Short mmCIF file of C-alpha atoms and ligand atoms in Angstrom, two decimals:
data_model
loop_
_atom_site.label_atom_id
_atom_site.label_comp_id
_atom_site.label_asym_id
_atom_site.label_seq_id
_atom_site.Cartn_x
_atom_site.Cartn_y
_atom_site.Cartn_z
CA MET A 1 -18.49 37.90 -3.52
CA TRP A 2 -15.56 38.22 -5.69
CA PHE A 3 -15.08 41.81 -5.93
CA ASN A 4 -13.95 43.12 -2.71
CA LYS A 5 -11.17 45.23 -1.65
CA LYS A 6 -8.66 42.29 -0.73
CA ASN A 7 -9.25 40.77 -3.98
CA ILE A 8 -8.65 43.59 -6.21
CA LEU A 9 -5.62 44.43 -4.26
CA ILE A 10 -4.43 40.92 -4.82
CA THR A 11 -4.83 40.77 -8.47
CA VAL A 12 -3.29 44.42 -8.91
CA PHE A 13 -0.34 42.95 -6.68
CA ILE A 14 -0.14 39.88 -9.06
CA PHE A 15 -0.36 41.91 -12.30
CA GLY A 16 2.53 44.18 -11.05
CA ILE A 17 4.75 41.66 -10.74
CA VAL A 18 4.03 40.28 -14.24
CA ILE A 19 4.77 43.30 -15.68
CA TRP A 20 8.00 43.55 -13.64
CA SER A 21 8.74 39.54 -14.70
CA SER A 22 8.24 40.58 -18.27
CA ILE A 23 10.55 43.85 -18.13
CA GLY A 24 13.13 41.71 -16.76
CA THR A 25 12.98 39.30 -19.24
CA GLY A 26 12.47 41.24 -22.29
CA VAL A 27 9.01 39.70 -23.11
CA ARG A 28 7.84 41.76 -25.97
CA PRO A 29 5.54 41.15 -28.90
CA ILE A 30 7.00 39.18 -31.97
CA PRO A 31 6.45 41.15 -35.36
CA LEU A 32 4.35 38.53 -37.33
CA ASP A 33 6.36 38.80 -40.59
CA ASN A 34 9.57 37.92 -38.65
CA PHE A 35 7.54 34.68 -37.39
CA VAL A 36 6.51 33.71 -40.80
CA ALA A 37 9.57 33.84 -42.58
CA PHE A 38 11.60 31.89 -39.99
CA SER A 39 8.54 29.38 -39.96
CA GLU A 40 8.65 28.68 -43.65
CA ARG A 41 12.27 27.23 -43.10
CA PHE A 42 10.77 24.69 -40.89
CA PHE A 43 8.73 23.33 -43.98
CA PRO A 44 8.13 20.93 -45.58
CA PRO A 45 10.26 18.89 -43.10
CA ASN A 46 12.98 16.54 -44.83
CA TRP A 47 11.36 13.16 -44.82
CA ASP A 48 14.66 11.98 -46.69
CA ARG A 49 15.95 11.56 -43.17
CA THR A 50 13.21 9.68 -41.89
CA ASN A 51 15.35 6.41 -41.44
CA VAL A 52 18.15 8.34 -39.52
CA ALA A 53 15.24 9.89 -37.26
CA LEU A 54 13.70 6.58 -36.74
CA SER A 55 16.99 4.89 -35.58
CA ALA A 56 17.83 7.62 -33.44
CA SER A 57 14.22 7.54 -32.04
CA LEU A 58 14.64 3.74 -31.07
CA ILE A 59 17.93 4.78 -29.17
CA THR A 60 16.21 7.50 -27.32
CA LEU A 61 13.41 5.16 -26.23
CA GLN A 62 15.90 2.51 -25.09
CA VAL A 63 17.96 4.96 -22.95
CA ALA A 64 14.75 5.95 -21.14
CA PHE A 65 13.19 2.54 -21.03
CA LEU A 66 16.60 1.02 -19.85
CA GLY A 67 17.55 3.62 -17.40
CA THR A 68 14.03 3.70 -15.78
CA ILE A 69 13.08 0.13 -15.73
CA LEU A 70 16.46 -0.74 -13.82
CA ALA A 71 15.75 2.12 -11.40
CA LEU A 72 12.34 0.76 -10.99
CA LEU A 73 13.59 -2.85 -9.89
CA VAL A 74 16.48 -0.92 -7.55
CA ALA A 75 14.10 1.39 -6.06
CA ILE A 76 11.23 -1.26 -5.07
CA PRO A 77 13.35 -3.21 -2.41
CA ILE A 78 15.02 0.31 -1.21
CA SER A 79 11.73 1.70 -1.01
CA PHE A 80 10.54 -0.81 1.71
CA LEU A 81 13.83 0.02 3.67
CA ALA A 82 12.66 4.06 3.25
CA ALA A 83 9.20 3.76 4.50
CA ASN A 84 8.66 3.89 8.28
CA ASN A 85 6.01 1.21 8.49
CA THR A 86 8.19 -1.65 6.53
CA SER A 87 11.76 -0.45 7.68
CA PRO A 88 13.49 -2.76 9.77
CA ASN A 89 14.59 -0.05 12.50
CA GLY A 90 15.05 3.79 12.66
CA TYR A 91 18.51 3.88 11.74
CA VAL A 92 18.11 1.81 8.45
CA TYR A 93 15.03 4.08 7.78
CA HIS A 94 16.79 7.49 8.13
CA THR A 95 19.86 6.36 6.26
CA VAL A 96 18.02 5.04 3.24
CA ARG A 97 15.67 7.98 3.39
CA SER A 98 19.08 10.31 3.41
CA MET A 99 20.69 8.34 0.52
CA LEU A 100 17.84 8.55 -1.55
CA SER A 101 17.47 12.53 -1.27
CA PHE A 102 20.99 12.65 -2.31
CA LEU A 103 20.50 10.65 -5.27
CA ARG A 104 17.64 12.93 -6.24
CA SER A 105 19.64 16.22 -5.45
CA VAL A 106 21.82 15.86 -8.10
CA PRO A 107 19.97 17.08 -11.48
CA ASP A 108 20.15 14.33 -14.11
CA ILE A 109 21.55 16.71 -16.57
CA VAL A 110 24.73 17.18 -14.13
CA LEU A 111 24.75 13.27 -13.90
CA GLY A 112 24.76 13.24 -17.51
CA LEU A 113 27.76 15.72 -17.91
CA PHE A 114 29.59 13.56 -15.31
CA PHE A 115 29.30 10.17 -16.94
CA VAL A 116 29.98 11.59 -20.46
CA VAL A 117 33.62 12.60 -19.12
CA LEU A 118 33.55 9.66 -17.24
CA ILE A 119 32.86 6.79 -19.92
CA GLY A 120 32.96 8.80 -22.91
CA LEU A 121 30.47 10.04 -25.32
CA GLY A 122 27.23 7.99 -26.17
CA PRO A 123 23.91 6.71 -24.96
CA TYR A 124 25.25 4.64 -21.91
CA ALA A 125 26.02 7.77 -20.29
CA ALA A 126 22.38 8.89 -20.42
CA VAL A 127 20.94 5.43 -19.14
CA LEU A 128 23.38 5.75 -16.15
CA ALA A 129 22.27 9.43 -15.25
CA ILE A 130 18.43 8.45 -15.52
CA PHE A 131 19.21 5.43 -13.72
CA ILE A 132 20.51 6.96 -10.98
CA HIS A 133 18.26 9.94 -10.65
CA ASN A 134 15.11 8.01 -10.85
CA VAL A 135 16.27 5.29 -7.95
CA GLY A 136 16.14 8.67 -5.74
CA VAL A 137 12.64 9.84 -7.41
CA LEU A 138 10.84 6.15 -7.57
CA GLY A 139 12.30 5.04 -4.23
CA LYS A 140 10.96 8.03 -2.55
CA LEU A 141 7.60 7.71 -4.49
CA ILE A 142 7.24 4.31 -3.72
CA ALA A 143 7.94 4.54 -0.06
CA GLU A 144 5.25 7.14 0.46
CA LEU A 145 2.82 4.75 -1.49
CA ILE A 146 3.86 2.05 1.23
CA GLU A 147 3.39 4.47 4.02
CA SER A 148 0.00 5.57 3.15
CA ALA A 149 -1.02 1.51 2.25
CA ASP A 150 -4.00 0.57 3.92
CA LYS A 151 -2.98 -1.26 7.38
CA GLY A 152 -6.20 -3.70 7.44
CA PRO A 153 -4.46 -6.39 4.98
CA GLN A 154 -1.12 -6.06 6.86
CA GLU A 155 -2.64 -6.35 10.22
CA ALA A 156 -4.30 -9.45 8.71
CA VAL A 157 -1.29 -11.17 7.26
CA GLN A 158 0.62 -10.37 10.37
CA SER A 159 -2.14 -12.16 12.61
CA MET A 160 -1.43 -15.27 10.37
CA GLY A 161 2.06 -15.60 11.67
CA LEU A 162 3.81 -14.17 8.74
CA CYS A 163 7.27 -12.13 9.33
CA LYS A 164 7.84 -8.47 8.46
CA SER A 165 9.45 -9.37 5.11
CA MET A 166 6.28 -11.34 4.01
CA VAL A 167 3.80 -8.59 5.18
CA ALA A 168 5.54 -6.51 2.96
CA LEU A 169 5.43 -8.84 0.11
CA TYR A 170 1.58 -9.77 0.74
CA GLY A 171 -0.09 -7.15 2.85
CA VAL A 172 1.66 -4.29 1.23
CA LEU A 173 3.03 -5.18 -2.48
CA PRO A 174 -0.69 -6.06 -3.95
CA GLN A 175 -2.19 -2.98 -3.16
CA ILE A 176 0.31 -0.45 -4.27
CA ILE A 177 0.97 -1.89 -7.94
CA PRO A 178 -1.28 0.02 -9.99
CA ASN A 179 0.09 3.25 -8.44
CA VAL A 180 3.75 1.90 -8.57
CA LEU A 181 2.72 1.58 -12.47
CA SER A 182 1.43 4.95 -12.91
CA HIS A 183 4.64 6.45 -11.26
CA TYR A 184 6.76 4.47 -13.53
CA PHE A 185 5.03 5.44 -16.70
CA TYR A 186 5.32 9.37 -15.77
CA ARG A 187 9.23 8.96 -14.80
CA PHE A 188 9.53 6.97 -18.16
CA GLU A 189 7.81 9.89 -20.11
CA VAL A 190 10.15 12.39 -18.15
CA ALA A 191 12.91 10.18 -19.10
CA ILE A 192 12.34 10.31 -22.69
CA ARG A 193 12.71 14.48 -22.32
CA THR A 194 15.54 13.86 -20.10
CA SER A 195 17.63 11.95 -22.69
CA LEU A 196 16.70 14.42 -25.47
CA ILE A 197 18.63 16.89 -23.52
CA LEU A 198 21.34 14.82 -22.72
CA GLY A 199 21.81 14.07 -26.44
CA PHE A 200 22.65 18.08 -26.57
CA ILE A 201 25.73 17.01 -24.47
CA GLY A 202 26.56 14.26 -26.83
CA ALA A 203 24.44 11.24 -25.59
CA GLY A 204 23.10 10.12 -28.76
CA GLY A 205 19.66 9.42 -29.71
CA ILE A 206 17.44 11.89 -31.57
CA GLY A 207 18.06 14.80 -29.10
CA GLN A 208 21.51 14.63 -30.35
CA LEU A 209 20.42 14.84 -34.05
CA LEU A 210 18.03 17.93 -33.10
CA PHE A 211 20.84 19.67 -31.60
CA ASN A 212 23.24 19.47 -34.30
CA ASP A 213 21.01 20.10 -37.38
CA PHE A 214 19.75 22.99 -35.28
CA GLN A 215 23.29 24.69 -34.83
CA THR A 216 23.94 23.88 -38.82
CA PHE A 217 20.72 25.71 -39.50
CA ARG A 218 19.02 22.62 -41.09
CA TYR A 219 15.52 23.25 -39.86
CA ASP A 220 13.79 21.28 -42.15
CA ASN A 221 15.43 18.17 -40.51
CA VAL A 222 14.68 19.63 -37.02
CA SER A 223 10.87 19.78 -37.83
CA LEU A 224 11.18 16.16 -38.80
CA TYR A 225 12.99 15.37 -35.55
CA VAL A 226 10.40 17.42 -33.66
CA LEU A 227 7.40 15.11 -35.19
CA PHE A 228 9.29 11.89 -33.85
CA ILE A 229 9.65 13.39 -30.38
CA MET A 230 5.87 14.19 -30.31
CA GLY A 231 5.36 10.42 -31.85
CA LEU A 232 7.55 9.09 -28.75
CA VAL A 233 5.64 10.97 -26.04
CA VAL A 234 2.38 9.92 -27.46
CA PHE A 235 3.67 6.50 -27.69
CA VAL A 236 4.78 5.90 -24.12
CA ASP A 237 1.64 7.77 -22.84
CA MET A 238 -0.64 5.06 -24.67
CA LEU A 239 1.36 2.38 -23.67
CA GLY A 240 1.18 3.79 -19.85
CA SER A 241 -2.67 3.98 -20.21
CA TYR A 242 -2.82 0.60 -21.89
CA VAL A 243 -0.82 -1.40 -19.11
CA ARG A 244 -2.44 0.62 -16.33
CA ASN A 245 -5.91 -0.33 -17.48
CA ARG A 246 -4.95 -3.96 -17.60
CA VAL A 247 -3.54 -3.87 -14.32
CA ILE A 248 -6.15 -1.99 -12.08
CA MET B 1 -7.73 -22.20 31.10
CA VAL B 2 -6.41 -21.72 27.40
CA LEU B 3 -5.91 -17.79 27.79
CA THR B 4 -5.05 -16.10 30.84
CA LEU B 5 -4.86 -12.11 31.06
CA GLN B 6 -3.11 -10.70 34.10
CA ASP B 7 -3.20 -7.08 34.89
CA VAL B 8 -3.15 -6.21 31.28
CA SER B 9 -3.01 -2.46 30.28
CA MET B 10 -2.53 -0.46 27.63
CA ILE B 11 -1.65 3.44 27.48
CA TYR B 12 -1.32 4.83 23.95
CA LYS B 13 1.05 7.56 23.38
CA SER B 14 0.01 9.58 20.85
CA LYS B 15 2.28 11.28 18.51
CA GLY B 16 0.19 14.58 17.89
CA ASN B 17 -2.21 15.86 20.88
CA LYS B 18 0.70 17.18 22.74
CA GLY B 19 1.94 13.66 23.53
CA LYS B 20 -1.26 13.13 25.81
CA LYS B 21 -1.62 9.55 27.01
CA GLU B 22 -4.60 7.56 26.51
CA GLN B 23 -5.39 4.82 28.64
CA ALA B 24 -7.28 2.27 26.65
CA LEU B 25 -6.95 -0.79 28.85
CA ASP B 26 -6.81 -0.62 32.78
CA SER B 27 -5.65 -3.63 34.55
CA ILE B 28 -7.85 -6.43 32.66
CA ASN B 29 -7.76 -9.78 34.54
CA LEU B 30 -9.58 -12.80 32.91
CA SER B 31 -9.39 -16.56 32.05
CA ILE B 32 -10.86 -18.09 29.15
CA LEU B 33 -11.50 -21.94 29.12
CA GLN B 34 -11.24 -24.14 26.42
CA GLY B 35 -14.34 -23.87 24.02
CA GLU B 36 -15.96 -20.92 25.21
CA PHE B 37 -17.47 -18.49 22.52
CA VAL B 38 -16.95 -14.84 24.51
CA GLY B 39 -18.77 -11.95 23.32
CA VAL B 40 -17.20 -8.79 24.20
CA LEU B 41 -19.33 -5.42 24.55
CA GLY B 42 -18.46 -1.84 25.06
CA ARG B 43 -19.44 1.69 23.89
CA SER B 44 -17.06 2.89 21.01
CA GLY B 45 -13.69 3.90 22.29
CA ALA B 46 -14.06 1.40 25.30
CA GLY B 47 -11.29 -0.45 24.32
CA LYS B 48 -12.65 -3.51 22.44
CA SER B 49 -10.02 -3.42 19.59
CA THR B 50 -7.21 -2.72 21.72
CA PHE B 51 -8.28 -5.71 24.11
CA ILE B 52 -8.80 -8.21 21.35
CA ARG B 53 -5.44 -6.83 19.78
CA CYS B 54 -3.38 -7.32 22.91
CA ILE B 55 -4.27 -10.86 23.03
CA ASN B 56 -2.05 -11.52 19.64
CA GLN B 57 0.13 -9.10 20.22
CA LEU B 58 -0.64 -6.81 17.23
CA VAL B 59 -0.87 -3.89 19.99
CA ARG B 60 1.98 -4.89 22.85
CA PRO B 61 0.29 -4.10 26.10
CA SER B 62 2.15 -1.57 28.13
CA HIS B 63 1.63 -3.39 31.59
CA GLY B 64 0.63 -7.16 32.49
CA LYS B 65 0.81 -10.87 30.96
CA VAL B 66 -1.08 -12.61 28.24
CA ILE B 67 -0.60 -16.23 28.68
CA TRP B 68 -1.93 -18.46 26.05
CA LEU B 69 -1.44 -22.20 26.34
CA ASP B 70 1.27 -21.73 29.02
CA LYS B 71 3.19 -19.50 26.82
CA GLU B 72 3.57 -16.30 27.73
CA MET B 73 3.07 -13.98 24.68
CA THR B 74 4.05 -10.62 26.22
CA THR B 75 7.56 -11.38 26.50
CA MET B 76 8.05 -13.19 23.10
CA ASN B 77 10.40 -11.78 20.34
CA LYS B 78 9.33 -11.36 17.04
CA ASP B 79 10.11 -14.76 15.81
CA GLN B 80 8.46 -16.86 18.76
CA LEU B 81 5.49 -14.33 18.23
CA CYS B 82 5.15 -15.21 14.60
CA ILE B 83 4.93 -18.99 15.24
CA THR B 84 2.37 -18.61 18.03
CA ARG B 85 0.45 -15.90 16.20
CA ARG B 86 -0.60 -19.12 13.67
CA GLU B 87 -2.37 -20.59 16.20
CA ILE B 88 -4.51 -17.68 16.50
CA GLY B 89 -6.88 -16.55 13.64
CA MET B 90 -8.25 -13.22 13.63
CA ILE B 91 -11.33 -11.60 11.29
CA PHE B 92 -11.88 -7.93 11.20
CA GLN B 93 -14.65 -5.51 10.32
CA GLN B 94 -13.21 -4.32 7.16
CA PHE B 95 -12.34 -8.23 6.14
CA ASN B 96 -8.76 -7.11 5.52
CA LEU B 97 -8.61 -9.36 2.36
CA VAL B 98 -5.32 -8.61 0.08
CA PRO B 99 -7.38 -6.42 -2.58
CA ARG B 100 -6.76 -7.66 -6.15
CA LEU B 101 -6.02 -11.10 -5.39
CA SER B 102 -8.73 -13.56 -6.03
CA ALA B 103 -10.81 -15.11 -3.06
CA HIS B 104 -8.67 -18.25 -3.79
CA LYS B 105 -5.15 -16.86 -3.50
CA ASN B 106 -6.29 -14.93 -0.38
CA CYS B 107 -7.58 -18.38 1.20
CA VAL B 108 -4.34 -20.11 0.42
CA MET B 109 -2.41 -17.29 2.21
CA GLY B 110 -3.91 -18.33 5.31
CA GLY B 111 -1.66 -21.57 5.24
CA PHE B 112 1.73 -19.37 4.65
CA GLY B 113 2.88 -19.11 8.22
CA TYR B 114 3.66 -23.07 8.31
CA ARG B 115 5.49 -22.64 5.36
CA PRO B 116 9.30 -22.26 4.56
CA ARG B 117 10.01 -18.56 4.04
CA TRP B 118 12.02 -18.76 0.39
CA LYS B 119 8.40 -20.90 -0.53
CA ASN B 120 6.41 -17.71 0.59
CA MET B 121 9.02 -15.39 -1.29
CA LEU B 122 8.62 -17.30 -4.47
CA GLY B 123 4.79 -17.51 -3.73
CA LEU B 124 4.89 -21.39 -4.95
CA ILE B 125 1.77 -23.37 -4.12
CA THR B 126 1.39 -26.98 -4.19
CA ALA B 127 -1.83 -28.85 -5.23
CA GLU B 128 -2.49 -30.18 -1.95
CA GLU B 129 -2.54 -26.72 -0.60
CA ARG B 130 -4.67 -25.36 -3.78
CA GLU B 131 -7.14 -28.45 -3.10
CA ARG B 132 -7.16 -27.71 0.66
CA ALA B 133 -8.03 -23.82 0.13
CA MET B 134 -10.75 -24.79 -2.36
CA ARG B 135 -12.47 -27.02 0.46
CA ALA B 136 -12.15 -24.34 3.02
CA LEU B 137 -14.00 -22.01 0.32
CA GLU B 138 -16.28 -24.70 -0.21
CA ARG B 139 -17.27 -25.07 3.72
CA VAL B 140 -18.13 -21.27 3.67
CA GLY B 141 -19.99 -21.40 0.44
CA ILE B 142 -18.40 -19.71 -1.33
CA ASP B 143 -16.30 -22.06 -3.85
CA HIS B 144 -18.00 -20.79 -6.90
CA MET B 145 -16.40 -17.31 -6.46
CA ALA B 146 -12.95 -19.18 -5.89
CA HIS B 147 -11.44 -17.25 -8.72
CA LYS B 148 -13.42 -13.71 -8.43
CA ARG B 149 -11.14 -10.91 -7.40
CA VAL B 150 -11.93 -10.01 -3.97
CA ASP B 151 -12.81 -6.61 -4.57
CA GLN B 152 -15.47 -7.71 -6.74
CA LEU B 153 -17.26 -9.43 -3.77
CA SER B 154 -20.22 -8.22 -1.46
CA GLY B 155 -19.49 -7.58 1.92
CA GLY B 156 -20.88 -10.56 3.19
CA GLN B 157 -19.08 -12.75 0.46
CA GLN B 158 -15.67 -11.21 1.54
CA GLN B 159 -16.03 -11.91 5.44
CA ARG B 160 -16.53 -15.71 4.04
CA VAL B 161 -13.36 -15.69 2.69
CA ALA B 162 -11.91 -14.08 5.47
CA ILE B 163 -13.08 -17.14 7.55
CA ALA B 164 -11.82 -19.62 5.04
CA ARG B 165 -8.47 -17.95 4.88
CA MET B 166 -8.63 -18.40 8.86
CA ILE B 167 -9.81 -22.22 8.47
CA MET B 168 -6.61 -22.61 6.11
CA GLN B 169 -4.62 -21.12 9.23
CA LYS B 170 -6.22 -23.92 11.48
CA PRO B 171 -5.87 -21.64 14.72
CA LYS B 172 -6.91 -23.06 18.10
CA LEU B 173 -8.18 -19.55 19.18
CA ILE B 174 -10.55 -17.09 16.94
CA LEU B 175 -10.48 -13.56 17.56
CA GLY B 176 -12.91 -11.33 15.68
CA ASP B 177 -13.02 -7.32 15.87
CA GLU B 178 -16.43 -6.78 15.34
CA PRO B 179 -16.62 -8.93 12.02
CA VAL B 180 -20.07 -8.30 11.62
CA SER B 181 -20.49 -4.71 12.08
CA SER B 182 -20.31 -3.94 8.17
CA LEU B 183 -22.90 -6.15 7.19
CA ASP B 184 -26.86 -5.90 7.00
CA PRO B 185 -28.54 -7.94 9.66
CA THR B 186 -29.34 -10.95 7.96
CA THR B 187 -26.29 -11.59 6.40
CA SER B 188 -24.67 -10.55 10.08
CA LYS B 189 -26.63 -13.60 11.58
CA GLU B 190 -25.32 -16.11 8.63
CA VAL B 191 -21.83 -15.21 9.36
CA MET B 192 -22.46 -15.50 13.28
CA GLN B 193 -23.91 -18.37 12.42
CA LEU B 194 -21.04 -19.56 10.16
CA ILE B 195 -18.51 -18.53 12.98
CA ARG B 196 -20.27 -20.41 15.40
CA ASP B 197 -19.94 -23.70 13.30
CA VAL B 198 -16.59 -23.46 12.65
CA HIS B 199 -15.98 -22.95 16.37
CA ASP B 200 -18.11 -25.96 17.29
CA THR B 201 -16.90 -28.42 14.73
CA GLU B 202 -13.06 -27.55 15.07
CA ASN B 203 -13.27 -27.38 18.90
CA MET B 204 -12.18 -23.98 19.10
CA THR B 205 -12.20 -20.96 21.69
CA THR B 206 -13.32 -17.83 20.31
CA LEU B 207 -13.45 -14.05 21.50
CA ILE B 208 -15.38 -11.66 19.56
CA ASN B 209 -16.11 -7.92 19.91
CA LEU B 210 -19.92 -7.47 18.90
CA HIS B 211 -21.61 -3.94 18.91
CA ASN B 212 -25.09 -5.78 18.61
CA VAL B 213 -26.38 -6.87 21.75
CA GLU B 214 -28.92 -9.21 20.65
CA LEU B 215 -26.38 -11.03 18.35
CA ALA B 216 -24.00 -11.51 21.43
CA LEU B 217 -26.83 -13.10 23.61
CA GLU B 218 -27.66 -15.20 20.80
CA TYR B 219 -24.84 -16.96 19.88
CA CYS B 220 -22.33 -16.29 22.75
CA ASP B 221 -21.82 -18.51 26.02
CA ARG B 222 -20.37 -15.96 28.13
CA ILE B 223 -20.24 -12.29 27.85
CA ILE B 224 -17.80 -9.66 29.09
CA GLY B 225 -18.19 -6.11 29.32
CA LEU B 226 -15.64 -3.25 28.90
CA ALA B 227 -15.90 0.70 29.94
CA GLU B 228 -13.43 3.20 29.57
CA GLY B 229 -10.87 0.20 29.74
CA ARG B 230 -12.07 -1.40 32.39
CA LEU B 231 -13.60 -5.06 32.78
CA VAL B 232 -17.10 -4.06 33.89
CA PHE B 233 -19.07 -7.33 33.57
CA ASP B 234 -18.63 -10.93 33.27
CA GLY B 235 -21.26 -13.59 32.89
CA SER B 236 -23.55 -15.59 31.21
CA PRO B 237 -26.03 -14.17 28.58
CA GLN B 238 -28.78 -15.03 31.03
CA ASP B 239 -27.30 -12.52 33.63
CA VAL B 240 -27.26 -9.47 31.08
CA ASP B 241 -30.20 -7.33 32.40
CA ASP B 242 -31.04 -3.85 32.35
CA HIS B 243 -28.67 -3.21 35.21
CA ALA B 244 -25.60 -5.12 33.33
CA LEU B 245 -26.46 -3.10 30.34
CA LYS B 246 -26.49 -0.02 32.14
CA THR B 247 -23.07 -0.59 33.70
CA ILE B 248 -21.57 -1.81 30.27
CA TYR B 249 -23.15 1.15 28.07
CA GLY B 250 -23.69 3.79 30.83
N1 ATP C 1 -3.38 3.39 17.79
C1 ATP C 1 -3.71 4.37 18.43
N2 ATP C 1 -3.31 5.53 19.03
C2 ATP C 1 -3.64 6.40 20.20
N3 ATP C 1 -4.89 6.29 20.76
C3 ATP C 1 -5.61 5.01 20.54
C4 ATP C 1 -4.99 4.40 19.46
N4 ATP C 1 -5.87 2.93 19.18
C5 ATP C 1 -7.16 3.67 19.98
N5 ATP C 1 -6.86 4.44 20.63
C6 ATP C 1 -7.75 5.03 21.94
O1 ATP C 1 -8.03 4.08 22.80
C7 ATP C 1 -9.00 4.05 23.24
C8 ATP C 1 -9.73 2.57 23.01
O2 ATP C 1 -10.20 2.70 21.47
P1 ATP C 1 -10.38 1.23 20.46
O3 ATP C 1 -10.23 1.46 19.49
O4 ATP C 1 -9.85 0.26 21.53
O5 ATP C 1 -12.01 1.20 21.37
P2 ATP C 1 -13.36 0.27 20.50
O6 ATP C 1 -13.77 0.00 22.07
O7 ATP C 1 -12.61 -0.55 19.65
O8 ATP C 1 -14.25 1.37 19.98
P3 ATP C 1 -15.15 1.23 18.53
O9 ATP C 1 -16.35 0.33 18.92
O10 ATP C 1 -15.22 2.72 17.93
O11 ATP C 1 -14.21 0.37 17.39
C9 ATP C 1 -10.14 5.12 22.36
O12 ATP C 1 -10.12 6.35 23.49
C10 ATP C 1 -8.57 5.30 21.39
O13 ATP C 1 -8.88 7.05 20.93
MG1 MG C 2 -12.75 -0.76 17.58
#
């Protein structure tokens, strides 16, 4: 069943592209001694920097949280205007949709560069970049949840004599809350990674520490920061599943 | 006459299907008297759901008039419709309760049509409303489950909550779109009996789609039959003989 002419041809074809891409990107085996010598410079982590790493991690966490929670608060009302079943009319629907896709189309890194220039170095620029990008992302995701929400409760609320905004509030919102939270926590996790990268361009947090010490070859510091970053991601992931389990 | 349908037609223009038009209702003329309990029979696809929804304008008919208590619903704007819909309760095959909320909260919502918008926005509930919802749940025999989430209730229990929610709404007309089709035979009878009780004690008028002929004959005062969107039968349960069933079900 698996071994027929078509599948073998496809496999050979894909393998060919793999080889071609590897040549193009210079993929080759890394000499093991090279690797060991390099790795040794990362150990042991420099535990003396624990306090610095901790406070920088908290900044990163604050940036990601503030940027995404503000985005969520703004995105929820907007998404009802961007969903075809709750939007007041076609004009509003199309305008809001295009606005959201415009916000999404600018990568958060580019927004970060822009705000660093506009308001100066520091975490505030990262908060704004994450906020704006995520209004676009969450607005679209939540609008899709609204569109695919069960029609039944909406009909029921409508038949009780409630107007459109109440149908949204009582017929749609209670249904979609668990999925909204799932999306939110995923974006929160992504925002942690974004704020690390934004740290490389001077937006503070543990990303900036990592970048600076990497450039000055302090690999023992770098390995400590990496441990903290892993801790941050695991923490947000655990928080997300805890909250979701409480809500669903 | 509390409800009159004049020449009501509904043509769906489906989005897919190459814009093919689907005539779901074809010139329905009908008058319903105060206090009647009407059962609507018809095959799947005959237009029963469309018929019921055209009455409270959840589906707006393509042609014709729906007149409820001397008010022409077909020409109303959104705000007038909201006010008028409060007088018309509706129960559904899939119960259509708001998931993740308790039976009691769902029930309280039945009265929201009468409150100012800001109060609904904030979701403020007075002690009187809370008490009234509790009595409605008592009425349908589900008060001991008042604070359970509705998604954790059985089908029969959920339909009882939906009926309590409708009682909260204080309607004059009850519409039902196959309210017992998802329930087992015994529960179906209990729920039908409950609807009939509410209808009798509150002096309501009722129109219900049913796919079970025996239930229709047992609980209804008047039977109407739809086939391919047309009204093909209108009479008392005694008139429903083999010939009539053949006209309705083909
Ligand atoms: N939203 C819609 N868009 C397009 N066509 C529709 C729509 N709703 C119903 N129809 C069509 O209208 C006709 C009547 O449908 P309706 O749901 O009223 O039938 P029904 O008698 O309630 O059937 P059932 O017993 O299966 O519920 C069907 O042919 C159906 O395909
Ligand atoms: Mg139906």
